[in-house]
Short mmCIF file of N, CA, C and O in Angstrom, two decimals:
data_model
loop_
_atom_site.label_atom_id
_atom_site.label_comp_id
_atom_site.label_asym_id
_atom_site.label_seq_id
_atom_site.Cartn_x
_atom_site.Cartn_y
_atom_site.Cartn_z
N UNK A 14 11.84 -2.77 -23.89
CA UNK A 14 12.22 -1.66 -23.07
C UNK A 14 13.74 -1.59 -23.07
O UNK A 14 14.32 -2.67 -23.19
N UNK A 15 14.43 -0.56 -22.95
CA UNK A 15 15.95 -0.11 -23.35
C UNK A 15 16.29 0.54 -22.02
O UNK A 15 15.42 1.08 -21.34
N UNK A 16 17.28 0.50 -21.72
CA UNK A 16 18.21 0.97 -20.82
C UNK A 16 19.11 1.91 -21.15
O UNK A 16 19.58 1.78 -22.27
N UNK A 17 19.42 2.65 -20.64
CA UNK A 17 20.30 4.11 -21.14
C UNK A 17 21.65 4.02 -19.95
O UNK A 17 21.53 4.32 -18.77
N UNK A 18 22.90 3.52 -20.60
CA UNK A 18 23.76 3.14 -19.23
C UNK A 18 25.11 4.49 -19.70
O UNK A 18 25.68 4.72 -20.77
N UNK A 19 25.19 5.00 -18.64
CA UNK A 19 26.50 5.85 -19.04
C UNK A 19 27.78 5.30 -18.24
O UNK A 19 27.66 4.97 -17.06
N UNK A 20 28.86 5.22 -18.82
CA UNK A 20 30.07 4.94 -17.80
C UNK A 20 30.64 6.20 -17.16
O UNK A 20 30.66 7.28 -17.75
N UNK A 21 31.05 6.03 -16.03
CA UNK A 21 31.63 6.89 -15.14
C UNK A 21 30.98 7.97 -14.63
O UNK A 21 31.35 8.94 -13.98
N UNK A 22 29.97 7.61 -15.04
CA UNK A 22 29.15 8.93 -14.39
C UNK A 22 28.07 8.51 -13.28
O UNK A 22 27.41 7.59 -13.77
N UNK A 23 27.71 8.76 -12.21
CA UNK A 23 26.77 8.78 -11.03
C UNK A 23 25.83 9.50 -11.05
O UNK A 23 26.05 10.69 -11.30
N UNK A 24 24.64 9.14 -10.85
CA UNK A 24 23.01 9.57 -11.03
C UNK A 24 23.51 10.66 -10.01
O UNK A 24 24.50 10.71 -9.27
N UNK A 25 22.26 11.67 -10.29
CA UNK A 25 22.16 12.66 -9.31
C UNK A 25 21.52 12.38 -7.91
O UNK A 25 20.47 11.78 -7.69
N UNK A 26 22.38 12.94 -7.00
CA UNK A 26 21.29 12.34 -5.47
C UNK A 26 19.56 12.95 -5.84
O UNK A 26 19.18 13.93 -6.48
N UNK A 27 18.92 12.03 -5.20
CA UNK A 27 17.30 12.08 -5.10
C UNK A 27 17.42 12.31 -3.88
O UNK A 27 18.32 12.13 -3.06
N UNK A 28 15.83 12.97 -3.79
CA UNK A 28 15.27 12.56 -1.74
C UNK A 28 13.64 12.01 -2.10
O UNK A 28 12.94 12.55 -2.96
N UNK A 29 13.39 11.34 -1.63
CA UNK A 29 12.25 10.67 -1.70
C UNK A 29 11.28 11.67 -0.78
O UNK A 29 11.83 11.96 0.28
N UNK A 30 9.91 12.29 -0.97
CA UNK A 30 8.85 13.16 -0.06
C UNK A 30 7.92 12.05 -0.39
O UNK A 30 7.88 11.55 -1.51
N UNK A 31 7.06 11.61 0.75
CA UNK A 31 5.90 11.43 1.03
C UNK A 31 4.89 12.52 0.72
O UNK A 31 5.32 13.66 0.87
N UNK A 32 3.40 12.37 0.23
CA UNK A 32 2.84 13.30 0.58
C UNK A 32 1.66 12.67 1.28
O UNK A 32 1.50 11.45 1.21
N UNK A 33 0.66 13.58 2.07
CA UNK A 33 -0.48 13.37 2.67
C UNK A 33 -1.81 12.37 2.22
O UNK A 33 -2.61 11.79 2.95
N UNK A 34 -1.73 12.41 0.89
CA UNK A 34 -2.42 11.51 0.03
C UNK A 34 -1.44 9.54 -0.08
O UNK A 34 -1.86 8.42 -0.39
N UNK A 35 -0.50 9.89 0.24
CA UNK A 35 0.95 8.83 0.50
C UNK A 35 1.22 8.28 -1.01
O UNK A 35 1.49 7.14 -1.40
N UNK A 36 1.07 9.38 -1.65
CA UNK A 36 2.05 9.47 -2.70
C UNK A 36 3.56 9.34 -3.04
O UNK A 36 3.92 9.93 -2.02
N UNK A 37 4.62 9.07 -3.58
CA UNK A 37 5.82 9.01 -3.16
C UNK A 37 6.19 9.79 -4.13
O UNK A 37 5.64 9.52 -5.20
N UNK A 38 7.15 10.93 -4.18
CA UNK A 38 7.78 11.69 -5.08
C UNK A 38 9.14 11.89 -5.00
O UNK A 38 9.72 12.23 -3.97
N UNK A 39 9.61 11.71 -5.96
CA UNK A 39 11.29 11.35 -5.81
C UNK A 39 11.65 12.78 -6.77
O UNK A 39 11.33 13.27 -7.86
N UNK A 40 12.30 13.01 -5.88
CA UNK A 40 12.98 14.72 -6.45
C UNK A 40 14.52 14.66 -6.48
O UNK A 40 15.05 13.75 -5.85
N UNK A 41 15.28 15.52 -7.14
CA UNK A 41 16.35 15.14 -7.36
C UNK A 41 17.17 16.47 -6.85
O UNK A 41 16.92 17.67 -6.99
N UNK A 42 17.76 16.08 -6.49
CA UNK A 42 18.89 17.56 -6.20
C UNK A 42 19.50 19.08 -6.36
O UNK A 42 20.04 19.96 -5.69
N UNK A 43 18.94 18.72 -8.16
CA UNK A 43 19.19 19.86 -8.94
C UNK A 43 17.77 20.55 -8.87
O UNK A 43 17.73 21.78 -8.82
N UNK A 44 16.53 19.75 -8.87
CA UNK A 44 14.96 20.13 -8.98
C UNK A 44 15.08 21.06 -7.51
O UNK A 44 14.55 22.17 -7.52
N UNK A 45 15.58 20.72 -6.58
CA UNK A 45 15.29 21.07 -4.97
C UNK A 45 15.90 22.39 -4.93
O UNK A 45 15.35 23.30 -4.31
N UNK A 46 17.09 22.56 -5.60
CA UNK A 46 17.63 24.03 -5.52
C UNK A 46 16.79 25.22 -6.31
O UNK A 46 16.93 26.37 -5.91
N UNK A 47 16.05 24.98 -7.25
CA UNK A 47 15.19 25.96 -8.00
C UNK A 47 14.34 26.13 -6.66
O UNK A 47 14.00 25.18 -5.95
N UNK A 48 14.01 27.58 -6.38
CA UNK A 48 13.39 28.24 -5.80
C UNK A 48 11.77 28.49 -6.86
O UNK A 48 11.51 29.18 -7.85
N UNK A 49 11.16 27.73 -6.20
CA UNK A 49 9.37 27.64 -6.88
C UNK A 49 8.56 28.52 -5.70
O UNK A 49 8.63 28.43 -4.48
N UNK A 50 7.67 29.51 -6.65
CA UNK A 50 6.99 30.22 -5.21
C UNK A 50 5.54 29.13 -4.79
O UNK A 50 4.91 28.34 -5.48
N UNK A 51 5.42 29.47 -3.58
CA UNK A 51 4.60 28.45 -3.19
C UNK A 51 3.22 28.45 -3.77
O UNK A 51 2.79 29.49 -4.25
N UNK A 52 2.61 27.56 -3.76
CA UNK A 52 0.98 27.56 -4.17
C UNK A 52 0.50 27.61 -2.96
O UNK A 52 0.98 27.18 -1.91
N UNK A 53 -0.64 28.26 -3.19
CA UNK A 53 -1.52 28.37 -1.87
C UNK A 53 -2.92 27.60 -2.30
O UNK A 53 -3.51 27.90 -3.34
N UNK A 54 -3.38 26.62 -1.43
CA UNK A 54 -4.83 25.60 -2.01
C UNK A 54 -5.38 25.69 -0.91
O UNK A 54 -4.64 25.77 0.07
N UNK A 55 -6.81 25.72 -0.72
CA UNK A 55 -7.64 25.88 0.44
C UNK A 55 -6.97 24.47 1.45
O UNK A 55 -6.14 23.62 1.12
N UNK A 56 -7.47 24.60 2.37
CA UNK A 56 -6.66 23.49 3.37
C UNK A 56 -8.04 22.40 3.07
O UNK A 56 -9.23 22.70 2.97
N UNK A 57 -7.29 20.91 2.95
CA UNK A 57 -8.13 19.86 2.55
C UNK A 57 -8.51 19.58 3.91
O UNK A 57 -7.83 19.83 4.91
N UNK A 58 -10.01 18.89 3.87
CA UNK A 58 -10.41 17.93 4.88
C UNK A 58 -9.39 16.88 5.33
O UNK A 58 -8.44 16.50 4.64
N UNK A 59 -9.62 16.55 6.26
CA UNK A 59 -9.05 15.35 7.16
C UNK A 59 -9.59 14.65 6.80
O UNK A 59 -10.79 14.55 7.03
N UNK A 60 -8.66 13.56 5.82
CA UNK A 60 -9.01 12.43 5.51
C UNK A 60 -8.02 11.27 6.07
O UNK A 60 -6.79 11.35 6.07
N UNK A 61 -8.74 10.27 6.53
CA UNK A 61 -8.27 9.04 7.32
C UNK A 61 -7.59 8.37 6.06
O UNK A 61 -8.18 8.48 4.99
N UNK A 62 -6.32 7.65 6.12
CA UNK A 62 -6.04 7.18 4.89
C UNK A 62 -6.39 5.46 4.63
O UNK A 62 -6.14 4.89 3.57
N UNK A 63 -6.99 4.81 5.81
CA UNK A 63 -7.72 3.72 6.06
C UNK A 63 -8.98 3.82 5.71
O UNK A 63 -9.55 2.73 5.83
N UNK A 64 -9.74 4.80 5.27
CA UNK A 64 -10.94 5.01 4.88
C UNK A 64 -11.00 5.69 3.51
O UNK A 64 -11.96 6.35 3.10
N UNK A 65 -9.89 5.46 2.87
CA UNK A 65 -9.91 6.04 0.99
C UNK A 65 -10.88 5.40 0.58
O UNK A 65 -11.49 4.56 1.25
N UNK A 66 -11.22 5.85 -0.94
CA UNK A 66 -11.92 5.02 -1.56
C UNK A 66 -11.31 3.48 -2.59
O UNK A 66 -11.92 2.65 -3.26
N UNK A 67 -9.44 3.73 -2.17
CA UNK A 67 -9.22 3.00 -2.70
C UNK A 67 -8.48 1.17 -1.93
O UNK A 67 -7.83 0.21 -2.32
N UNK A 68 -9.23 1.72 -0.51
CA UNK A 68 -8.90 0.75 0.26
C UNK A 68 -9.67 0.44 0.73
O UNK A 68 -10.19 1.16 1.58
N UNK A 69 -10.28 -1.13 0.36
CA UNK A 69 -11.29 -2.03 1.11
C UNK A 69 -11.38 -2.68 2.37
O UNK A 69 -12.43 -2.79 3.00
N UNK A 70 -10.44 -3.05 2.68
CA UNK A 70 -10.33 -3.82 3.65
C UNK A 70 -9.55 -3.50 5.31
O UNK A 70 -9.84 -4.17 6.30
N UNK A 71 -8.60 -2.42 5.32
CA UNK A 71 -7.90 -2.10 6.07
C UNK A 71 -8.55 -1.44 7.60
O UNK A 71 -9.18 -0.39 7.78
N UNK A 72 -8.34 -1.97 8.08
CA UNK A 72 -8.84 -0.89 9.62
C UNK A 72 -8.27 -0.55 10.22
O UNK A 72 -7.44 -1.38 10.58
N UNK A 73 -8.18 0.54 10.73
CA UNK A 73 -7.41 1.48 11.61
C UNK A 73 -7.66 0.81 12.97
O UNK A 73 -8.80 0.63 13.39
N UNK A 74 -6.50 0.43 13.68
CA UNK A 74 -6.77 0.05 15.02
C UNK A 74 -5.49 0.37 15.82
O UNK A 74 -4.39 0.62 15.32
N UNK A 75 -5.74 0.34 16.97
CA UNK A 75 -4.97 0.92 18.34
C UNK A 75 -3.50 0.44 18.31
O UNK A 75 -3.21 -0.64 17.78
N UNK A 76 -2.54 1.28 18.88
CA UNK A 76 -1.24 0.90 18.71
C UNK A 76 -0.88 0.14 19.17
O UNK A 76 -0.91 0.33 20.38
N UNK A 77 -0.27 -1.30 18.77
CA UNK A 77 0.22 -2.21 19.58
C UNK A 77 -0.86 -3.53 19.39
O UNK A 77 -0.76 -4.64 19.90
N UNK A 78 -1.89 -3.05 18.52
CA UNK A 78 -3.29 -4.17 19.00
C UNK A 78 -2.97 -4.82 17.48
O UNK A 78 -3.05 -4.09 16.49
N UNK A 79 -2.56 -6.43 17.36
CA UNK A 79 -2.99 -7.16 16.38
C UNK A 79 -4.07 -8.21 17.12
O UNK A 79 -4.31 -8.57 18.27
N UNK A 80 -4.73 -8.58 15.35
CA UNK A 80 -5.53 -9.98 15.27
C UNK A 80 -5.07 -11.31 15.56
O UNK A 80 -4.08 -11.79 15.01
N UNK A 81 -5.72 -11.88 16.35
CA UNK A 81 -5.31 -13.29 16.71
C UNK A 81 -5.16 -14.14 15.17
O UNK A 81 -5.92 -14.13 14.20
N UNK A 82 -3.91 -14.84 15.39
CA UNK A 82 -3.68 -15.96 14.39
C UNK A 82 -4.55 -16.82 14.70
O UNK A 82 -4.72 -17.27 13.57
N UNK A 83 -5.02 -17.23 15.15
CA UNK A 83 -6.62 -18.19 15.20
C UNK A 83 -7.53 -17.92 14.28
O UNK A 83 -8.09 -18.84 13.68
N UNK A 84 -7.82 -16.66 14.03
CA UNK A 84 -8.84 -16.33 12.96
C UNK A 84 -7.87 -16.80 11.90
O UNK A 84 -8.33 -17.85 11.46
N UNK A 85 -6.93 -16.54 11.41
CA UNK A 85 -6.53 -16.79 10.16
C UNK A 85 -6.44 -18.05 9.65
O UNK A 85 -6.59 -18.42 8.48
N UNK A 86 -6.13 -18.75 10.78
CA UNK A 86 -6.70 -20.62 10.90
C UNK A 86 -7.61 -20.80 10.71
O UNK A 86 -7.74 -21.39 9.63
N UNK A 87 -8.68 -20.56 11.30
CA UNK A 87 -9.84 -20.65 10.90
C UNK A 87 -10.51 -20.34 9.86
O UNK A 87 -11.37 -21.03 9.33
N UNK A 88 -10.07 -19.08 9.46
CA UNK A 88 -10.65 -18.95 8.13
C UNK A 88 -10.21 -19.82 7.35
O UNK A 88 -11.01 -20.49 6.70
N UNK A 89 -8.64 -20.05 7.19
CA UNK A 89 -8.01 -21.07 5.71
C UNK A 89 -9.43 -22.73 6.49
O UNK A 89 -10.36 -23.04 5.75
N UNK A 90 -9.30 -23.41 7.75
CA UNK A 90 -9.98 -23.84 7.36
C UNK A 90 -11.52 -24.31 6.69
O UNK A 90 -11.87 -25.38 6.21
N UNK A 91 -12.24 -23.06 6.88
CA UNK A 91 -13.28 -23.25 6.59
C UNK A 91 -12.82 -22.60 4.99
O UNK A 91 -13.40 -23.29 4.15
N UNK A 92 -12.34 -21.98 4.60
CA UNK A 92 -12.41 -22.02 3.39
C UNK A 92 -12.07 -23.44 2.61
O UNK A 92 -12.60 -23.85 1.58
N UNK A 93 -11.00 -24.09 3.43
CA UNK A 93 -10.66 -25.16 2.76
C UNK A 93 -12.04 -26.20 2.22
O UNK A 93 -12.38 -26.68 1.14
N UNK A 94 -12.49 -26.23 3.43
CA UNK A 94 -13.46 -27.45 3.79
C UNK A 94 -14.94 -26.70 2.95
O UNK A 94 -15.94 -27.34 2.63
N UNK A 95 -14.73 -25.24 2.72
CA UNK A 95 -15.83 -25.47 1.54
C UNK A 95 -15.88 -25.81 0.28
O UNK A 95 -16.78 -26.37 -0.36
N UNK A 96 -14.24 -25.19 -0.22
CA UNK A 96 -13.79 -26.58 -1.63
C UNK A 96 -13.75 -27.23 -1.30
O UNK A 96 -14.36 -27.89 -2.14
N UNK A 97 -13.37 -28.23 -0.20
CA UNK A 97 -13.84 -29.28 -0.76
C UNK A 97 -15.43 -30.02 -0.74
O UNK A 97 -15.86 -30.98 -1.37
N UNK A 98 -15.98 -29.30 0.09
CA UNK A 98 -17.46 -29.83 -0.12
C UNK A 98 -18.01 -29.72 -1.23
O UNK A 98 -18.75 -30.58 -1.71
N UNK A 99 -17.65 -28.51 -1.82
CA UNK A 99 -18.32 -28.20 -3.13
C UNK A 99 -17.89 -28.77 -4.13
O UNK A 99 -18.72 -28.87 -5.03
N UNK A 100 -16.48 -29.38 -4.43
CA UNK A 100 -15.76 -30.19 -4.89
C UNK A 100 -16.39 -31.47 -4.77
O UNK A 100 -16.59 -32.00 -5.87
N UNK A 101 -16.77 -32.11 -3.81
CA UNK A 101 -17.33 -33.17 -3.73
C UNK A 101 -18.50 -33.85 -4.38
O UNK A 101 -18.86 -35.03 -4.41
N UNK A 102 -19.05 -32.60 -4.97
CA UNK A 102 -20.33 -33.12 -5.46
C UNK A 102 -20.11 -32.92 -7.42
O UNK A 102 -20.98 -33.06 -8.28
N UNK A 103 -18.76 -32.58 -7.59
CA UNK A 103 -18.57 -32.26 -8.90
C UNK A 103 -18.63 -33.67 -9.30
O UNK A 103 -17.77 -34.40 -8.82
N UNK A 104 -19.48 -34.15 -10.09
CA UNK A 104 -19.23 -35.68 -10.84
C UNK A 104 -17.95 -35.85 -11.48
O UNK A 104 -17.43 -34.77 -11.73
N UNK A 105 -17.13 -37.07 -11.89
CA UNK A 105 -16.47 -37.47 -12.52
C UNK A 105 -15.04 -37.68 -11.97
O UNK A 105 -14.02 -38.02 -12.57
N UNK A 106 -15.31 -37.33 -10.40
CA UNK A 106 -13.58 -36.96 -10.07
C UNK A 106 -13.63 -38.28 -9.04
O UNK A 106 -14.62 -38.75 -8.47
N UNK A 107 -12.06 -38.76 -8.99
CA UNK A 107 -12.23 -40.07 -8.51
C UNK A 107 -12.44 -39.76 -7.43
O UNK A 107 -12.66 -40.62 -6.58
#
């Protein structure tokens, strides 16, 4: 991969847009002054972005509300303690 370096010259300002999908689009200064007529798209459903299809695990919960660090103890130890149980029965290990 190559790099393209110019001296004395300064990139054009960007602005970074979010979109609703939480896409990130980085637009640049010169792009923002062209006058584009708008598209018009039926208005999308309300979609939760904790409930994509590309996020497993995340849950939407109340402002201010975290999970106790206890669970996270607990889990490392029982995960621990099931390698090693299961470990234990592997023959050959001192």
């Amino acid at each position: 991969m190559t790099t393209q370096h110019t001296s004395g010259s300064k990139a054009a300002p960007t602005k970074i847009i979010t979109t609703n999908t939480g896409r990130i689009l980085r637009v640049s200064a010169d792009a923002e002054s062209v006058p584009t007529p708008p598209v018009t798209t039926p208005p999308a459903a309300m979609v939760d972005p904790a409930r994509r299809a590309d996020v497993l695990f995340r849950v939407r919960r109340d402002e201010g509300h975290e999970i106790s660090s206890w669970w996270m103890i607990g889990a490392f130890l029982a995960t621990s303690g099931l390698v090693i149980l299961l470990l234990s029965g592997v023959p050959g290990i001192a």
